């Protein structure tokens, strides 16, 4: 029998990244007793810790224009964002930035002392500033939370929410080193567990420990989930405009192979792949991260990185970034010499690495109001766990993830504190707790079963191929779903743990299976293409039918439903289609012609 520890609070915050730390600090400001629990070590975990450091602050004092920012998010999100939420996250951002300054976090300055603000190619007016890599500024937030009296509990994985009479009354989990059982009775709970990955190389590699835990536990408790068809890193498959003049002839050139386990984005240092975006297909036509999947699908791979076609100013900017960054730069280790140039294959790899590309509120637990309350009374969500729809069907620009996490975390923390005032002391039914405990420790009690690492491999095999979640099609999605249902029904109940660590892997595997089912079902439901969701069999946007959200609820089985967005948020339907949607999906023009 595992030892049981009980830690009571007014507000329990689960997850200690940017959102969770802001939630805890703001709930404490309201006078609540706050507990912040993380399955790793708060300030050394989460996407926040590994974020590059772009932080989007909107401020008219910095010369920003609200209308153009809102318009940009709306068009790039293909009209699925909630403009009220977008505006909130923009307008609150300056206050959260000032909070960060008060905590001792500093944004990079220009010579002369002004804050350095910048945008990246293709992101229009959406600027950000630079806070430095997440691990450099997160400790300041942890210190602030501790100073204010937040109780921080490291290395406890929360597995389940506990409800009493339909209201969230806390959560439980276990210590990831000792396997001790933890119960957290709480008057309100804020979920800030980030998003998820399938633990593999690629853009999300550093956050392999994120496994959709919050989304899965909220779903199991009965909360509404949304936007999961957009939950995939790997960009979309748009058509590249073939510019004969910009064609680069690489015939006869030596092609160097960059080792596959060195994904460009993560290991080669900040900003390199954006400044030096010189990718061509096998025929020498330029492609981008957005258009490369289609080129490969058409048999024009591998994508080559033509370093010596880079503009000198981009090379110089990259070298400057490398010098200024605190990241160990590893290009030379894999034989790439920026100064010498060369043609490389394997730098831009084509895999779906599911995890929200939609950082910043584009998928997760549905927020039903502007205080981040979910459909379950007593449960709030912030950061990447929360589906506010501050962004729409694609990630609008760098800096939106951290900004959104700070804004929604702060709002959720404050609202949870206010909610907690209305409740008396929480007592959790012993029989309910016994059942949850049985579920939590099931894999440890079993004598035989499936190793969770093997299950992770099965999941990776499913989600890695580009034809799973980058270029989607109904029959393939259905085939993947059949396998996921098998994993859910046959394998998941028989997972085997030998110790606290493998118990953690078991719960992560369960949550990933559930999240993948959500992604596949939502992708099947959305019978159109929009943003980063591309369906080969439905290659165009379908207005107004799919000016709608795909939501999920657990009602015995997973129920998927369509919810139209208010007409006020529709694009101008009298405007020509291509004006509404400047990006072309492969096969879209033909499909539109046939419809006409
Ligand atoms: C490589 C990378 C680079 C990025 N760069 C940028 C950037 O430059 N600018 C930008 O704006 N955005 C960036 N993003 C996105 C941004 O980092 C996220 O949107 C943001 O940090 C999310 O913060 P969060 O607090 O919601 O979640 P996270 O920071 O992911 O925190 C979640 C926390 O919850 C904990 N947790 C998870 N499950 C459990 C559980 N079951 N029990 C207890 N604790 C749990 C985790 O350990 C973690 O500490 C980047 C993301 C990645 C992956």
Coordinates of C-alpha atoms and ligand atoms in Angstrom, one line a residue:
X1 CA 0.0 0.0 0.0
X2 CA 1.5 3.4 -1.0
X3 CA 1.8 6.1 1.5
X4 CA -0.8 8.8 1.1
X5 CA -0.1 12.6 1.4
X6 CA -2.8 15.2 1.5
X7 CA -2.2 18.8 0.7
X8 CA -5.2 21.1 0.9
X9 CA -5.6 24.5 -0.8
X10 CA -8.0 27.1 -2.0
X11 CA -6.5 27.0 -5.5
X12 CA -4.6 24.1 -6.9
X13 CA -2.5 24.9 -10.0
X14 CA -1.4 21.9 -12.0
X15 CA 1.7 22.6 -14.2
X16 CA 4.4 25.2 -13.5
X17 CA 5.3 26.7 -16.9
X18 CA 4.6 30.3 -17.8
X19 CA 0.8 29.9 -17.4
X20 CA 1.0 27.9 -14.2
X21 CA 3.4 30.3 -12.5
X22 CA 1.3 33.3 -13.5
X23 CA -1.9 31.6 -12.3
X24 CA -0.3 30.8 -8.9
X25 CA 1.0 34.3 -8.4
X26 CA -2.3 36.0 -9.4
X27 CA -4.4 33.6 -7.2
X28 CA -2.0 34.4 -4.3
X29 CA -2.4 38.1 -5.0
X30 CA -6.2 37.6 -4.4
X31 CA -5.4 36.2 -0.9
X32 CA -5.9 32.5 -1.6
X33 CA -3.9 29.5 -0.3
X34 CA -2.2 28.2 -3.4
X35 CA -0.5 25.0 -4.2
X36 CA 1.5 24.6 -7.5
X37 CA 2.3 21.1 -8.5
X38 CA 4.5 19.9 -11.4
X39 CA 5.5 16.4 -12.6
X40 CA 9.0 17.8 -13.2
X41 CA 10.8 20.7 -11.4
X42 CA 9.0 24.0 -11.7
X43 CA 11.1 26.4 -13.8
X44 CA 13.1 23.6 -15.4
X45 CA 10.2 22.1 -17.4
X46 CA 7.5 22.7 -19.9
X47 CA 7.6 24.4 -23.4
X48 CA 8.3 27.6 -21.5
X49 CA 11.6 26.3 -20.4
X50 CA 12.7 25.5 -23.9
X51 CA 11.1 28.4 -25.7
X52 CA 13.3 30.5 -27.9
X53 CA 12.3 33.6 -26.0
X54 CA 10.2 35.6 -28.5
X55 CA 7.5 37.3 -26.4
X56 CA 4.8 39.2 -28.2
X57 CA 3.8 42.4 -26.5
X58 CA 1.1 44.7 -28.0
X59 CA 1.4 48.3 -27.0
X60 CA 0.2 51.5 -28.7
X61 CA 3.1 53.2 -26.9
X62 CA 5.4 51.0 -29.0
X63 CA 3.6 52.2 -32.1
X64 CA 1.4 49.2 -32.6
X65 CA -2.0 49.4 -34.4
X66 CA -4.7 47.2 -32.9
X67 CA -6.8 46.9 -36.0
X68 CA -3.9 45.7 -38.2
X69 CA -2.8 43.1 -35.5
X70 CA -6.4 41.8 -35.1
X71 CA -6.8 41.6 -38.9
X72 CA -3.6 39.7 -39.3
X73 CA -4.6 37.1 -36.7
X74 CA -8.0 36.7 -38.2
X75 CA -6.8 36.2 -41.8
X76 CA -3.9 33.9 -40.8
X77 CA -6.2 31.9 -38.5
X78 CA -8.7 31.7 -41.4
X79 CA -11.5 33.2 -39.3
X80 CA -11.7 30.6 -36.6
X81 CA -10.3 32.8 -33.9
X82 CA -12.5 34.5 -31.3
X83 CA -11.7 38.2 -32.0
X84 CA -12.7 39.1 -28.4
X85 CA -10.1 36.7 -27.0
X86 CA -7.5 37.9 -29.5
X87 CA -8.0 41.4 -28.4
X88 CA -7.9 40.5 -24.7
X89 CA -4.6 38.7 -25.1
X90 CA -3.2 41.6 -27.0
X91 CA -4.4 44.3 -24.6
X92 CA -3.4 42.4 -21.4
X93 CA 0.1 41.7 -22.7
X94 CA 1.6 45.0 -21.7
X95 CA 0.5 44.4 -18.1
X96 CA 2.0 40.9 -18.0
X97 CA 5.2 42.3 -19.6
X98 CA 5.3 44.8 -16.7
X99 CA 4.8 42.0 -14.2
X100 CA 7.8 40.2 -15.8
X101 CA 9.9 43.4 -15.4
X102 CA 8.9 43.6 -11.7
X103 CA 10.0 40.0 -11.3
X104 CA 13.4 41.0 -12.7
X105 CA 13.0 39.6 -16.2
X106 CA 14.6 41.8 -18.8
X107 CA 13.9 42.0 -22.6
X108 CA 16.8 42.5 -24.9
X109 CA 17.6 46.1 -25.6
X110 CA 18.9 48.0 -28.6
X111 CA 21.9 50.2 -28.3
X112 CA 20.6 53.3 -26.5
X113 CA 18.4 51.3 -24.1
X114 CA 15.1 51.0 -26.0
X115 CA 13.5 47.5 -26.1
X116 CA 14.4 45.6 -29.2
X117 CA 11.3 44.7 -31.1
X118 CA 11.2 42.7 -34.4
X119 CA 9.1 40.7 -36.7
X120 CA 9.9 37.7 -38.8
X121 CA 9.4 37.4 -42.6
X122 CA 5.7 36.6 -43.4
X123 CA 4.3 37.7 -40.1
X124 CA 3.2 41.2 -41.1
X125 CA 2.9 43.8 -38.3
X126 CA 3.0 41.2 -35.5
X127 CA 6.1 42.1 -33.5
X128 CA 7.7 40.6 -30.4
X129 CA 10.6 41.3 -28.1
X130 CA 13.2 38.8 -26.9
X131 CA 13.2 37.5 -23.3
X132 CA 16.0 35.0 -23.8
X133 CA 15.6 31.2 -23.6
X134 CA 12.9 30.1 -21.2
X135 CA 15.4 28.5 -18.8
X136 CA 17.0 31.9 -18.2
X137 CA 13.9 33.7 -17.1
X138 CA 11.7 31.0 -15.5
X139 CA 13.7 30.9 -12.2
X140 CA 12.7 34.5 -11.6
X141 CA 9.0 33.5 -11.7
X142 CA 9.6 30.6 -9.4
X143 CA 11.3 32.9 -6.9
X144 CA 8.4 35.3 -7.1
X145 CA 5.9 32.5 -6.4
X146 CA 7.8 31.2 -3.5
X147 CA 8.4 34.7 -2.1
X148 CA 4.6 35.3 -2.1
X149 CA 4.0 32.0 -0.2
X150 CA 2.8 29.7 -3.0
X151 CA 3.5 26.0 -1.9
X152 CA 5.4 24.4 -4.7
X153 CA 5.3 20.6 -5.0
X154 CA 7.9 19.3 -7.6
X155 CA 7.9 15.8 -9.2
X156 CA 4.3 14.8 -8.6
X157 CA 2.4 13.7 -11.7
X158 CA -1.2 14.6 -11.4
X159 CA -3.3 11.9 -13.1
X160 CA -6.9 12.7 -12.3
X161 CA -9.3 15.4 -11.3
X162 CA -11.7 14.6 -8.5
X163 CA -15.3 15.8 -8.6
X164 CA -17.8 16.1 -5.8
X165 CA -21.4 16.6 -6.8
X166 CA -20.4 17.7 -10.3
X167 CA -17.9 20.3 -9.1
X168 CA -14.2 19.9 -9.3
X169 CA -12.9 19.3 -5.8
X170 CA -9.2 18.7 -6.3
X171 CA -6.9 16.2 -8.0
X172 CA -4.6 13.3 -7.2
X173 CA -1.4 11.8 -8.5
X174 CA 1.9 10.2 -7.4
X175 CA 5.5 11.1 -6.8
X176 CA 7.5 10.3 -9.9
X177 CA 10.5 9.1 -7.8
X178 CA 8.9 7.4 -4.7
X179 CA 5.4 6.5 -6.1
X180 CA 3.8 8.0 -3.0
X181 CA 0.1 8.8 -3.5
X182 CA -0.8 12.5 -3.4
X183 CA -4.3 14.0 -2.8
X184 CA -4.9 17.7 -3.4
X185 CA -8.3 18.7 -2.1
X186 CA -9.0 22.2 -3.5
X187 CA -11.8 24.6 -3.9
X188 CA -10.8 25.5 -7.5
X189 CA -8.3 23.9 -9.9
X190 CA -6.3 25.6 -12.7
X191 CA -5.0 23.2 -15.4
X192 CA -1.7 24.5 -16.9
X193 CA -0.1 21.3 -18.1
X194 CA 0.9 22.6 -21.5
X195 CA 0.3 20.5 -24.6
X196 CA 1.8 17.3 -25.8
X197 CA 4.1 15.4 -28.1
X198 CA 4.8 11.8 -28.9
X199 CA 8.3 11.9 -27.5
X200 CA 10.4 12.1 -30.7
X201 CA 12.9 14.1 -32.6
X202 CA 11.7 17.3 -34.3
X203 CA 10.6 20.8 -33.3
X204 CA 9.0 19.5 -30.1
X205 CA 11.9 17.2 -29.1
X206 CA 12.9 19.1 -25.9
X207 CA 9.4 18.8 -24.5
X208 CA 9.1 15.0 -25.0
X209 CA 7.7 14.8 -21.4
X210 CA 4.6 16.7 -22.3
X211 CA 1.8 14.2 -22.9
X212 CA -1.5 16.0 -23.1
X213 CA -2.1 15.1 -19.5
X214 CA -4.3 18.1 -18.7
X215 CA -6.4 17.7 -21.8
X216 CA -6.8 14.0 -21.1
X217 CA -7.8 14.4 -17.4
X218 CA -10.2 17.2 -18.2
X219 CA -11.8 15.0 -20.9
X220 CA -12.1 12.0 -18.5
X221 CA -13.8 14.3 -15.9
X222 CA -16.3 15.5 -18.5
X223 CA -14.9 18.8 -19.8
X224 CA -15.3 19.9 -23.4
X225 CA -12.2 19.8 -25.7
X226 CA -11.8 21.6 -29.0
X227 CA -9.5 22.4 -31.9
X228 CA -7.7 19.0 -31.9
X229 CA -7.6 18.7 -35.7
X230 CA -5.1 21.6 -35.6
X231 CA -2.9 19.9 -33.0
X232 CA 0.0 19.0 -35.2
X233 CA 3.5 20.4 -35.6
X234 CA 4.7 19.9 -39.2
X235 CA 3.1 22.8 -41.0
X236 CA 0.6 22.4 -43.7
X237 CA 0.7 21.4 -47.3
X238 CA 0.3 24.5 -49.4
X239 CA 1.2 24.8 -53.1
X240 CA 4.5 26.6 -53.8
X241 CA 4.3 29.2 -56.5
X242 CA 6.9 27.9 -59.0
X243 CA 9.2 30.8 -59.9
X244 CA 11.4 29.9 -62.9
X245 CA 13.6 32.9 -62.3
X246 CA 14.3 32.0 -58.7
X247 CA 15.1 28.4 -59.6
X248 CA 18.4 27.1 -58.3
X249 CA 20.3 24.5 -60.3
X250 CA 21.9 22.0 -58.0
X251 CA 22.8 19.3 -60.6
X252 CA 26.3 18.1 -60.3
X253 CA 26.7 19.6 -56.8
X254 CA 27.9 17.5 -53.9
X255 CA 24.9 17.0 -51.5
X256 CA 25.9 16.6 -47.9
X257 CA 23.7 14.6 -45.6
X258 CA 22.9 16.3 -42.4
X259 CA 22.4 13.6 -39.7
X260 CA 18.7 13.0 -39.2
X261 CA 18.9 13.2 -35.4
X262 CA 19.9 16.9 -35.6
X263 CA 16.7 18.6 -36.3
X264 CA 17.4 22.1 -37.7
X265 CA 15.1 24.1 -35.5
X266 CA 16.2 22.8 -32.2
X267 CA 19.8 22.0 -32.4
X268 CA 21.2 24.5 -34.9
X269 CA 20.5 27.5 -32.7
X270 CA 18.0 30.3 -32.7
X271 CA 16.6 31.8 -35.8
X272 CA 18.8 30.0 -38.3
X273 CA 16.1 28.2 -40.3
X274 CA 14.1 31.4 -40.5
X275 CA 16.8 33.7 -41.7
X276 CA 18.3 31.1 -44.0
X277 CA 15.1 29.6 -45.5
X278 CA 16.7 28.5 -48.8
X279 CA 15.0 25.3 -49.5
X280 CA 14.5 23.8 -52.9
X281 CA 12.8 20.7 -54.2
X282 CA 14.6 18.1 -56.4
X283 CA 13.8 20.2 -59.5
X284 CA 15.4 23.3 -57.9
X285 CA 12.2 25.2 -57.2
X286 CA 12.0 27.0 -54.0
X287 CA 9.8 25.6 -51.3
X288 CA 9.1 26.7 -47.7
X289 CA 8.3 24.9 -44.5
X290 CA 4.6 25.3 -45.5
X291 CA 5.0 24.0 -49.1
X292 CA 7.6 21.3 -48.6
X293 CA 5.2 18.5 -47.6
X294 CA 3.3 18.8 -50.9
X295 CA 6.6 18.8 -52.9
X296 CA 7.7 15.6 -51.1
X297 CA 4.2 14.0 -51.5
X298 CA 4.4 14.7 -55.2
X299 CA 7.8 12.9 -55.4
X300 CA 10.0 16.0 -55.6
X301 CA 12.0 15.2 -52.4
X302 CA 14.3 15.2 -50.7
X303 CA 14.2 18.9 -49.9
X304 CA 17.6 20.5 -50.2
X305 CA 19.0 23.3 -48.2
X306 CA 21.1 25.5 -50.4
X307 CA 23.2 27.4 -47.9
X308 CA 25.3 29.3 -50.4
X309 CA 22.2 30.8 -52.0
X310 CA 21.5 32.7 -48.8
X311 CA 21.6 36.5 -48.9
X312 CA 24.8 37.9 -47.3
X313 CA 22.7 40.0 -44.9
X314 CA 20.8 36.9 -43.7
X315 CA 24.0 35.0 -43.2
X316 CA 25.4 37.9 -41.2
X317 CA 22.3 38.2 -39.1
X318 CA 22.4 34.4 -38.4
X319 CA 26.0 34.6 -37.4
X320 CA 25.2 37.5 -35.1
X321 CA 22.3 35.6 -33.6
X322 CA 24.6 32.7 -32.9
X323 CA 27.2 35.0 -31.2
X324 CA 24.5 36.7 -29.1
X325 CA 22.6 33.6 -28.1
X326 CA 23.4 31.6 -25.0
X327 CA 22.6 28.4 -26.9
X328 CA 25.5 26.1 -27.7
X329 CA 25.7 26.2 -31.5
X330 CA 26.1 22.8 -32.9
X331 CA 26.2 23.2 -36.7
X332 CA 29.9 22.7 -37.0
X333 CA 29.5 19.4 -35.2
X334 CA 27.5 18.0 -38.1
X335 CA 29.8 19.4 -40.7
X336 CA 27.9 22.5 -41.7
X337 CA 30.0 25.6 -42.2
X338 CA 28.0 28.7 -42.7
X339 CA 30.8 30.6 -44.1
X340 CA 31.6 28.0 -46.8
X341 CA 28.1 27.3 -47.9
X342 CA 27.1 24.0 -49.5
X343 CA 24.0 22.0 -50.4
X344 CA 22.5 19.8 -47.6
X345 CA 19.8 17.2 -47.5
X346 CA 18.1 16.2 -44.3
X347 CA 18.1 19.6 -42.6
X348 CA 14.4 20.1 -43.3
X349 CA 12.8 16.8 -42.4
X350 CA 9.3 15.8 -43.2
X351 CA 7.5 14.3 -40.3
X352 CA 4.5 15.1 -38.4
X353 CA 5.5 15.7 -34.8
X354 CA 2.1 16.2 -33.2
X355 CA 1.9 18.6 -30.5
X356 CA 0.2 21.9 -30.8
X357 CA 1.7 24.0 -33.5
X358 CA -1.2 26.1 -32.4
X359 CA 0.6 27.4 -29.3
X360 CA -1.4 30.2 -27.9
X361 CA -5.0 29.0 -27.5
X362 CA -5.9 27.1 -30.7
X363 CA -6.6 23.7 -29.2
X364 CA -7.3 22.2 -25.8
X365 CA -9.8 22.4 -23.0
X366 CA -12.6 24.8 -24.1
X367 CA -12.8 28.0 -22.1
X368 CA -16.4 29.1 -21.9
X369 CA -15.9 32.7 -20.8
X370 CA -13.2 35.3 -20.7
X371 CA -11.9 34.2 -17.3
X372 CA -10.7 30.8 -18.6
X373 CA -13.5 28.8 -16.8
X374 CA -14.1 25.5 -18.5
X375 CA -17.4 23.6 -18.9
X376 CA -16.7 21.9 -15.5
X377 CA -17.6 24.1 -12.5
X378 CA -14.4 24.8 -10.4
X379 CA -12.0 24.0 -13.3
X380 CA -10.0 26.7 -15.1
X381 CA -7.4 26.3 -17.7
X382 CA -4.5 28.4 -18.9
X383 CA -1.7 28.5 -21.5
X384 CA -1.4 25.8 -24.1
X385 CA -3.9 23.6 -22.3
X386 CA -6.7 26.2 -22.8
X387 CA -8.7 26.5 -26.0
X388 CA -9.6 30.2 -25.9
X389 CA -9.3 30.6 -29.7
X390 CA -7.2 33.7 -29.2
X391 CA -5.6 32.2 -32.4
X392 CA -7.5 30.4 -35.2
X393 CA -6.5 27.6 -37.5
X394 CA -2.8 28.4 -37.6
X395 CA -0.2 29.9 -35.4
X396 CA -0.1 33.6 -36.3
X397 CA 3.4 34.7 -35.3
X398 CA 6.3 34.1 -32.9
X399 CA 5.8 35.2 -29.4
X400 CA 2.1 34.3 -29.3
X401 CA 2.6 31.2 -27.1
X402 CA 4.4 32.8 -24.2
X403 CA 2.2 35.9 -24.4
X404 CA -0.9 33.8 -24.3
X405 CA 0.4 31.7 -21.5
X406 CA 1.1 34.7 -19.3
X407 CA -2.3 36.4 -20.1
X408 CA -4.5 33.3 -19.7
X409 CA -2.6 32.0 -16.7
X410 CA -3.1 35.3 -14.9
X411 CA -6.8 35.4 -15.8
X412 CA -7.4 31.8 -14.8
X413 CA -5.6 32.2 -11.5
X414 CA -7.6 35.2 -10.5
X415 CA -10.9 33.7 -11.5
X416 CA -10.1 30.5 -9.7
X417 CA -9.4 32.5 -6.5
X418 CA -12.7 34.3 -6.8
X419 CA -14.5 31.0 -7.3
X420 CA -12.8 29.4 -4.3
X421 CA -14.3 32.1 -1.9
X422 CA -17.7 30.8 -2.6
X423 CA -16.9 27.3 -1.4
X424 CA -16.7 25.7 2.1
X425 CA -14.0 23.2 3.1
X426 CA -13.6 20.4 0.7
X427 CA -14.0 16.8 1.8
X428 CA -13.4 14.0 -0.7
X429 CA -15.4 10.8 -0.5
X430 CA -13.2 8.0 0.7
X431 CA -14.8 5.4 -1.6
X432 CA -14.2 7.6 -4.7
X433 CA -10.6 8.1 -3.7
X434 CA -10.1 4.3 -3.3
X435 CA -11.3 3.8 -6.8
X436 CA -9.1 6.5 -8.3
X437 CA -6.2 5.1 -6.4
X438 CA -6.8 1.6 -7.8
X439 CA -6.8 3.1 -11.3
X440 CA -3.6 5.1 -10.7
X441 CA -1.7 2.1 -9.3
X442 CA -3.2 -0.5 -11.6
X443 CA -0.1 -0.9 -13.8
X444 CA 2.1 -1.4 -10.6
X445 CA -0.2 -4.1 -9.2
X446 CA -0.3 -6.2 -12.4
X447 CA 2.0 -9.2 -12.7
X448 CA 2.4 -9.0 -16.5
X449 CA 1.4 -6.7 -19.3
X450 CA 2.7 -4.3 -21.9
X451 CA 5.8 -2.1 -21.5
X452 CA 4.7 1.6 -21.9
X453 CA 7.9 2.2 -23.9
X454 CA 6.8 -0.3 -26.5
X455 CA 3.4 1.5 -26.6
X456 CA 5.2 4.8 -27.2
X457 CA 7.0 3.3 -30.1
X458 CA 3.7 2.1 -31.6
X459 CA 2.3 5.6 -31.2
X460 CA 5.4 7.1 -32.9
X461 CA 5.1 4.7 -35.8
X462 CA 1.5 5.9 -36.2
X463 CA 2.0 9.6 -36.1
X464 CA 5.5 10.1 -37.7
X465 CA 4.7 9.5 -41.4
X466 CA 3.7 12.8 -43.1
X467 CA 0.7 11.1 -44.6
X468 CA -0.8 10.7 -41.1
X469 CA -1.3 14.2 -39.8
X470 CA 0.2 16.6 -42.3
X471 CA -1.4 15.4 -45.5
X472 CA -4.6 13.8 -44.2
X473 CA -7.3 11.7 -46.0
X474 CA -10.4 10.1 -44.7
X475 CA -9.5 6.5 -45.4
X476 CA -6.1 6.8 -43.8
X477 CA -7.4 8.6 -40.8
X478 CA -9.9 5.9 -40.3
X479 CA -7.2 3.2 -40.6
X480 CA -5.1 5.0 -38.0
X481 CA -8.1 5.4 -35.8
X482 CA -8.8 1.6 -35.9
X483 CA -5.3 1.0 -34.5
X484 CA -5.7 3.7 -31.9
X485 CA -9.0 2.1 -30.7
X486 CA -7.2 -1.2 -30.4
X487 CA -4.4 0.4 -28.3
X488 CA -7.1 2.1 -26.2
X489 CA -9.3 -1.0 -25.6
X490 CA -6.7 -3.8 -25.6
X491 CA -3.3 -2.4 -24.7
X492 CA -4.0 0.5 -22.4
X493 CA -5.8 -1.5 -19.7
X494 CA -2.9 -4.0 -19.6
X495 CA 0.0 -1.6 -19.2
X496 CA 2.7 -2.8 -16.8
X497 CA 4.8 -0.7 -14.4
X498 CA 7.8 -1.9 -12.4
X499 CA 8.6 1.3 -10.5
X500 CA 7.5 5.0 -10.2
X501 CA 9.2 6.0 -13.4
X502 CA 7.5 3.4 -15.5
X503 CA 4.2 4.1 -13.8
X504 CA 4.6 7.7 -15.1
X505 CA 5.3 6.3 -18.6
X506 CA 2.1 4.2 -18.4
X507 CA 0.0 7.3 -17.6
X508 CA 1.6 9.3 -20.3
X509 CA 1.0 6.5 -22.8
X510 CA -2.7 6.4 -21.8
X511 CA -3.0 10.2 -22.2
X512 CA -1.3 10.1 -25.6
X513 CA -3.6 7.4 -26.9
X514 CA -6.6 9.5 -25.8
X515 CA -5.2 12.6 -27.4
X516 CA -4.4 10.9 -30.7
X517 CA -7.9 9.6 -30.8
X518 CA -9.1 13.2 -30.4
X519 CA -6.9 14.4 -33.2
X520 CA -8.0 11.7 -35.6
X521 CA -11.7 12.0 -34.8
X522 CA -11.6 15.8 -35.1
X523 CA -9.6 15.6 -38.3
X524 CA -12.1 13.1 -39.7
X525 CA -15.0 15.4 -38.7
X526 CA -13.6 18.5 -40.4
X527 CA -14.4 17.6 -44.0
X528 CA -12.6 20.6 -45.5
X529 CA -9.1 22.1 -45.4
X530 CA -8.3 25.1 -43.3
X531 CA -5.1 26.6 -41.7
X532 CA -2.8 23.8 -40.8
X533 CA -5.5 21.1 -41.3
X534 CA -5.2 19.8 -44.9
X535 CA -7.4 17.0 -46.2
X536 CA -6.4 15.6 -49.6
X537 CA -10.0 14.4 -50.1
X538 CA -11.5 17.8 -49.1
X539 CA -8.9 20.3 -50.4
X540 CA -10.8 23.6 -50.1
X541 CA -12.4 25.7 -47.3
X542 CA -16.1 25.2 -47.1
X543 CA -17.8 28.4 -46.1
X544 CA -20.0 28.9 -44.3
X545 CA -20.6 25.3 -43.1
X546 CA -17.1 25.0 -41.7
X547 CA -16.9 28.4 -40.2
X548 CA -17.4 26.2 -37.2
X549 CA -15.5 24.5 -34.4
X550 CA -15.0 20.8 -33.8
X551 CA -15.6 19.9 -30.2
X552 CA -15.4 16.7 -28.2
X553 CA -17.1 15.4 -25.1
X554 CA -16.9 12.1 -23.4
X555 CA -20.3 10.6 -23.1
X556 CA -19.6 6.9 -22.6
X557 CA -17.8 7.1 -25.9
X558 CA -16.0 10.1 -27.5
X559 CA -18.7 12.3 -29.0
X560 CA -17.5 14.8 -31.7
X561 CA -19.8 17.7 -32.7
X562 CA -19.7 20.8 -34.9
X563 CA -20.4 24.2 -33.4
X564 CA -20.9 27.1 -35.8
X565 CA -19.2 30.3 -34.9
X566 CA -21.3 33.5 -34.7
X567 CA -22.0 35.1 -38.1
X568 CA -20.4 38.4 -36.8
X569 CA -17.0 36.6 -37.0
X570 CA -17.4 35.4 -40.5
X571 CA -15.3 36.9 -43.3
X572 CA -16.9 39.1 -45.8
X573 CA -18.7 36.5 -47.9
X574 CA -19.2 38.8 -50.8
X575 CA -15.4 38.9 -51.2
X576 CA -13.8 36.7 -53.8
X577 CA -12.7 33.3 -52.4
X578 CA -9.0 33.8 -53.1
X579 CA -9.0 37.1 -51.4
X580 CA -10.5 35.5 -48.3
X581 CA -7.9 32.7 -48.5
X582 CA -4.7 33.8 -50.1
X583 CA -3.0 30.4 -49.5
X584 CA -3.7 27.6 -52.0
X585 CA -4.0 24.0 -50.9
X586 CA -2.9 21.3 -53.4
X587 CA -6.0 20.2 -55.5
X588 CA -8.0 23.2 -54.2
X589 CA -8.4 25.1 -57.5
X590 CA -9.6 21.9 -59.3
X591 CA -12.1 21.2 -56.5
X592 CA -13.4 24.7 -56.7
X593 CA -13.8 24.6 -60.5
X594 CA -15.7 21.3 -60.2
X595 CA -18.0 22.8 -57.6
X596 CA -18.7 25.8 -59.9
Ligands
LIG1 C1 11.0 24.4 -28.7 C2 9.9 25.4 -28.5 C3 10.2 26.8 -28.7 C4 9.2 27.7 -28.5 N1 9.5 29.0 -28.6 C5 8.6 30.0 -28.4 C6 8.9 31.4 -28.4 O1 10.1 31.8 -28.7 N2 7.9 32.3 -28.2 C7 6.7 31.9 -27.8 O2 5.8 32.8 -27.6 N3 6.3 30.6 -27.7 C8 7.3 29.6 -28.0 N4 6.9 28.3 -27.8 C9 5.6 28.0 -27.3 C10 5.6 28.4 -25.8 O3 6.7 27.9 -25.2 C11 4.3 27.8 -25.2 O4 3.2 28.2 -25.8 C12 4.2 28.2 -23.7 O5 5.5 28.2 -23.0 C13 3.2 27.4 -23.0 O6 3.3 27.6 -21.6 P1 2.4 26.8 -20.6 O7 2.7 27.2 -19.2 O8 1.0 26.7 -21.1 O9 2.9 25.3 -20.7 P2 4.4 24.6 -20.4 O10 5.4 25.7 -20.4 O11 4.5 23.5 -21.4 O12 4.2 24.1 -18.9 C14 3.5 22.9 -18.6 C15 4.0 22.4 -17.3 O13 3.0 21.4 -16.9 C16 3.8 20.3 -16.3 N5 2.9 19.1 -16.4 C17 2.5 18.5 -17.5 N6 1.7 17.5 -17.2 C18 1.6 17.4 -15.8 C19 1.0 16.6 -14.9 N7 0.3 15.5 -15.3 N8 1.1 16.8 -13.6 C20 1.9 17.8 -13.1 N9 2.5 18.7 -14.0 C21 2.4 18.5 -15.3 C22 5.0 20.2 -17.1 O14 6.1 19.5 -16.5 C23 5.3 21.7 -17.4 O15 6.2 22.2 -16.4 C24 7.9 27.3 -28.0 C25 7.6 26.0 -27.8 C26 8.6 25.0 -28.0 C27 8.3 23.6 -27.7

